[in-house]
């Protein structure tokens, strides 16, 4: 009998598939690494068939190779992917060019300005619940219209990575509302539906909208032949990778916040109300009627990586991190007067300042490598607190934080963040990531699980509680952190412009 749940996540550098039972037990996983094309500075692309669809086939073939499972064992599946992307399709549903990736592709900066001039930044904000940024898809559509008019003339549909793969599986064009929220100015945050208020695009070119746990369609005979799945297997609408990661750790109820410690930091807070904020991202949630507020810092794990390769270049990554975190732990809270702004590649939320840069203030001759590393961890923690304060300004209650990502391997870093923010953080039992959330979505669409079963699939394994003893030190540091940015901003912008000249 078909009882197993298949989840597939397409990431920036690899895709991962998991096969799970309806109780959340992991049976098999498979990872397929892939590349990222950076054909020009500021461009980031991937081939929809050569990478995304190829990976789905490879994962299905590997997980369902008959040893012991086959496609006949799969009750349902769901796919998540990097996003929002722009994937233009011709009338036959074939991609016309490589997919233009999410916010790391910054080619449409001029088009953001053009759209704001054309429609008015305030009107766009009112309808979308957030401002245009490199994450928005509308400016990328305008970029194609301006720079690739011949291809655009042949474009019959626009979609995103997860929706493209789901289309290859089912023949249905469907997009989850969370991803669609970034298709500004085509999505109305108030109604959570497509809008043609701006007359920007024929809405017939867009996929139908759905919630992540709804049915997108069923596997077609052709897709069944390619993947080894059974024709007729239900496929859920799916999600963008970060949302599936939040689902995977049970951050799905109002007041739950997922905090991702990756190369960058990413926040998803679940709520029920629309709460527009000029420097956060207001998006639809995974499940019917839900809203999310999302936020992201530009340089968190990337900063720890930079320090590791700069301070301990001869040592393996594992050993270097072990030494640096140990040395940082020996330095007292507040880093003996050293304060760091972590904006090494500009900052996303809440300051939204691409020209911001790192600042190290208060250095003296007694400071050590451990001080530098601790100051970086504290600077990132202060940036996290800054984002949490922005959430609170909205009156959005944070009931609990679930921490995920590579950085959670360090207890010291987690402790510093809890101490600075004053908020406890939960660590999940299963840390496999978005593909596990996709398997859960597959369970929902197939009726094998109920929403609250995720707490049984992935209960918290540990809580990092804040130490109230150091709170006064960090309260003072937070004020200094804010002031240091305000008081150095102009000169740092100037220096950013001078770099490389
Ligand atoms: P990505 O966003 O690229 O998927 P990951 O979730 O894998 O990133 O997290 C990568 C980050 O994890 C690194 O930038 C670093 O901050 C942290 N990290 C990696 N190895 C360790 C380690 N051994 N100890 C603590 N933190 C680590």
Short mmCIF file of N, CA and C in Angstrom, two decimals, residues 350-423:
data_model
loop_
_atom_site.label_atom_id
_atom_site.label_comp_id
_atom_site.label_asym_id
_atom_site.label_seq_id
_atom_site.Cartn_x
_atom_site.Cartn_y
_atom_site.Cartn_z
N UNK A 350 16.50 45.56 9.63
CA UNK A 350 15.46 46.55 9.32
C UNK A 350 16.02 47.84 8.73
N UNK A 351 17.34 47.97 8.56
CA UNK A 351 17.83 49.28 8.13
C UNK A 351 17.77 49.46 6.62
N UNK A 352 17.67 48.33 5.87
CA UNK A 352 17.53 48.40 4.40
C UNK A 352 18.56 49.36 3.80
N UNK A 353 19.82 49.06 4.04
CA UNK A 353 20.88 49.98 3.61
C UNK A 353 21.97 49.21 2.87
N UNK A 354 21.88 49.14 1.54
CA UNK A 354 22.90 48.39 0.78
C UNK A 354 24.29 49.00 0.88
N UNK A 355 24.37 50.27 1.25
CA UNK A 355 25.67 50.95 1.36
C UNK A 355 26.28 50.83 2.76
N UNK A 356 25.58 50.21 3.69
CA UNK A 356 26.15 50.03 5.04
C UNK A 356 27.36 49.09 4.95
N UNK A 357 28.29 49.21 5.88
CA UNK A 357 29.47 48.33 5.92
C UNK A 357 29.81 48.00 7.37
N UNK A 358 30.73 47.05 7.53
CA UNK A 358 31.15 46.67 8.87
C UNK A 358 31.89 47.81 9.57
N UNK A 359 31.68 47.88 10.88
CA UNK A 359 32.42 48.86 11.69
C UNK A 359 32.87 48.14 12.95
N UNK A 360 34.13 48.37 13.35
CA UNK A 360 34.65 47.77 14.58
C UNK A 360 35.08 48.93 15.46
N UNK A 361 34.42 49.10 16.60
CA UNK A 361 34.69 50.27 17.43
C UNK A 361 35.16 49.84 18.81
N UNK A 362 36.10 50.61 19.37
CA UNK A 362 36.54 50.38 20.74
C UNK A 362 37.78 49.51 20.88
N UNK A 363 38.48 49.26 19.77
CA UNK A 363 39.68 48.40 19.83
C UNK A 363 40.75 48.96 20.77
N UNK A 364 41.38 48.07 21.52
CA UNK A 364 42.60 48.46 22.25
C UNK A 364 43.62 47.33 22.17
N UNK A 365 44.82 47.58 22.69
CA UNK A 365 45.93 46.65 22.48
C UNK A 365 45.80 45.36 23.29
N UNK A 366 44.85 45.28 24.21
CA UNK A 366 44.68 44.02 24.96
C UNK A 366 43.70 43.07 24.27
N UNK A 367 43.01 43.54 23.26
CA UNK A 367 42.03 42.67 22.60
C UNK A 367 42.72 41.55 21.82
N UNK A 368 42.08 40.38 21.86
CA UNK A 368 42.64 39.17 21.23
C UNK A 368 41.74 38.72 20.08
N UNK A 369 42.17 37.64 19.44
CA UNK A 369 41.35 37.03 18.39
C UNK A 369 39.96 36.63 18.94
N UNK A 370 39.96 36.12 20.17
CA UNK A 370 38.69 35.73 20.80
C UNK A 370 37.76 36.93 20.96
N UNK A 371 38.36 38.10 21.29
CA UNK A 371 37.54 39.32 21.40
C UNK A 371 36.90 39.65 20.06
N UNK A 372 37.72 39.56 19.00
CA UNK A 372 37.19 39.89 17.66
C UNK A 372 36.02 38.97 17.31
N UNK A 373 36.22 37.67 17.57
CA UNK A 373 35.18 36.72 17.17
C UNK A 373 33.93 36.92 18.03
N UNK A 374 34.13 37.15 19.33
CA UNK A 374 32.97 37.37 20.19
C UNK A 374 32.23 38.65 19.78
N UNK A 375 32.99 39.70 19.47
CA UNK A 375 32.35 40.95 19.07
C UNK A 375 31.50 40.74 17.81
N UNK A 376 31.98 39.86 16.91
CA UNK A 376 31.19 39.57 15.70
C UNK A 376 29.91 38.84 16.07
N UNK A 377 30.03 37.82 16.94
CA UNK A 377 28.82 37.08 17.36
C UNK A 377 27.84 38.02 18.06
N UNK A 378 28.38 38.92 18.90
CA UNK A 378 27.50 39.86 19.59
C UNK A 378 26.88 40.87 18.62
N UNK A 379 27.67 41.31 17.63
CA UNK A 379 27.14 42.24 16.63
C UNK A 379 25.98 41.62 15.86
N UNK A 380 26.14 40.34 15.52
CA UNK A 380 25.04 39.64 14.83
C UNK A 380 23.84 39.53 15.77
N UNK A 381 24.11 39.23 17.04
CA UNK A 381 23.02 39.13 18.03
C UNK A 381 22.29 40.45 18.20
N UNK A 382 23.04 41.55 18.18
CA UNK A 382 22.41 42.88 18.29
C UNK A 382 21.56 43.17 17.05
N UNK A 383 22.05 42.72 15.87
CA UNK A 383 21.26 42.88 14.65
C UNK A 383 19.97 42.05 14.72
N UNK A 384 20.06 40.86 15.32
CA UNK A 384 18.85 40.03 15.49
C UNK A 384 17.88 40.75 16.42
N UNK A 385 18.41 41.33 17.53
CA UNK A 385 17.54 42.07 18.44
C UNK A 385 16.86 43.24 17.73
N UNK A 386 17.62 43.92 16.87
CA UNK A 386 17.07 45.05 16.11
C UNK A 386 15.86 44.60 15.29
N UNK A 387 15.97 43.44 14.66
CA UNK A 387 14.85 42.90 13.89
C UNK A 387 13.67 42.52 14.79
N UNK A 388 13.98 41.90 15.93
CA UNK A 388 12.88 41.53 16.84
C UNK A 388 12.15 42.77 17.33
N UNK A 389 12.91 43.86 17.56
CA UNK A 389 12.26 45.12 18.00
C UNK A 389 11.33 45.64 16.90
N UNK A 390 11.76 45.48 15.63
CA UNK A 390 10.89 45.91 14.52
C UNK A 390 9.60 45.09 14.51
N UNK A 391 9.71 43.78 14.77
CA UNK A 391 8.49 42.95 14.87
C UNK A 391 7.59 43.48 15.99
N UNK A 392 8.22 43.81 17.11
CA UNK A 392 7.42 44.27 18.26
C UNK A 392 6.74 45.60 17.98
N UNK A 393 7.43 46.48 17.22
CA UNK A 393 6.81 47.77 16.84
C UNK A 393 5.47 47.54 16.16
N UNK A 394 5.35 46.42 15.47
CA UNK A 394 4.11 46.10 14.77
C UNK A 394 3.07 45.53 15.71
N UNK A 395 3.45 45.33 16.96
CA UNK A 395 2.54 44.68 17.89
C UNK A 395 2.42 43.20 17.62
N UNK A 396 3.39 42.65 16.86
CA UNK A 396 3.33 41.23 16.54
C UNK A 396 3.94 40.45 17.70
N UNK A 397 3.13 39.65 18.39
CA UNK A 397 3.66 38.93 19.55
C UNK A 397 4.57 37.78 19.13
N UNK A 398 5.70 37.63 19.81
CA UNK A 398 6.59 36.50 19.57
C UNK A 398 6.45 35.56 20.77
N UNK A 399 5.83 34.41 20.55
CA UNK A 399 5.60 33.47 21.67
C UNK A 399 6.83 32.59 21.88
N UNK A 400 7.46 32.19 20.78
CA UNK A 400 8.63 31.32 20.92
C UNK A 400 9.46 31.40 19.65
N UNK A 401 10.75 31.16 19.82
CA UNK A 401 11.66 31.16 18.67
C UNK A 401 12.20 29.74 18.48
N UNK A 402 12.12 29.25 17.24
CA UNK A 402 12.75 27.97 16.93
C UNK A 402 13.96 28.28 16.05
N UNK A 403 15.14 27.85 16.50
CA UNK A 403 16.39 28.16 15.80
C UNK A 403 16.77 27.01 14.88
N UNK A 404 17.18 27.35 13.65
CA UNK A 404 17.60 26.33 12.67
C UNK A 404 18.86 26.81 11.95
N UNK A 405 19.48 25.91 11.17
CA UNK A 405 20.61 26.30 10.33
C UNK A 405 21.95 25.91 10.93
N UNK A 406 23.00 26.01 10.11
CA UNK A 406 24.34 25.56 10.47
C UNK A 406 24.89 26.20 11.74
N UNK A 407 24.52 27.46 11.98
CA UNK A 407 25.03 28.17 13.15
C UNK A 407 24.54 27.60 14.47
N UNK A 408 23.46 26.81 14.44
CA UNK A 408 22.94 26.26 15.70
C UNK A 408 23.84 25.16 16.24
N UNK A 409 24.89 24.81 15.48
CA UNK A 409 25.86 23.84 16.01
C UNK A 409 26.66 24.46 17.15
N UNK A 410 26.64 25.78 17.26
CA UNK A 410 27.39 26.43 18.33
C UNK A 410 26.46 26.87 19.47
N UNK A 411 26.60 26.20 20.63
CA UNK A 411 25.83 26.58 21.82
C UNK A 411 26.17 28.00 22.24
N UNK A 412 27.44 28.37 22.08
CA UNK A 412 27.91 29.68 22.53
C UNK A 412 27.18 30.80 21.78
N UNK A 413 27.08 30.64 20.49
CA UNK A 413 26.42 31.66 19.66
C UNK A 413 24.94 31.78 20.03
N UNK A 414 24.28 30.61 20.17
CA UNK A 414 22.86 30.62 20.54
C UNK A 414 22.67 31.31 21.88
N UNK A 415 23.59 31.02 22.83
CA UNK A 415 23.47 31.61 24.17
C UNK A 415 23.63 33.12 24.10
N UNK A 416 24.60 33.58 23.31
CA UNK A 416 24.81 35.03 23.16
C UNK A 416 23.54 35.68 22.61
N UNK A 417 22.91 35.05 21.61
CA UNK A 417 21.70 35.64 21.01
C UNK A 417 20.55 35.65 22.01
N UNK A 418 20.38 34.58 22.77
CA UNK A 418 19.31 34.58 23.79
C UNK A 418 19.59 35.63 24.86
N UNK A 419 20.86 35.76 25.24
CA UNK A 419 21.21 36.75 26.26
C UNK A 419 20.94 38.17 25.77
N UNK A 420 21.28 38.44 24.51
CA UNK A 420 21.11 39.80 23.97
C UNK A 420 19.64 40.13 23.76
N UNK A 421 18.87 39.15 23.27
CA UNK A 421 17.47 39.42 22.94
C UNK A 421 16.54 39.19 24.14
N UNK A 422 17.01 38.44 25.12
CA UNK A 422 16.15 38.11 26.26
C UNK A 422 15.08 37.08 25.92
N UNK A 423 15.20 36.41 24.78
CA UNK A 423 14.17 35.45 24.36
C UNK A 423 14.75 34.04 24.33
#
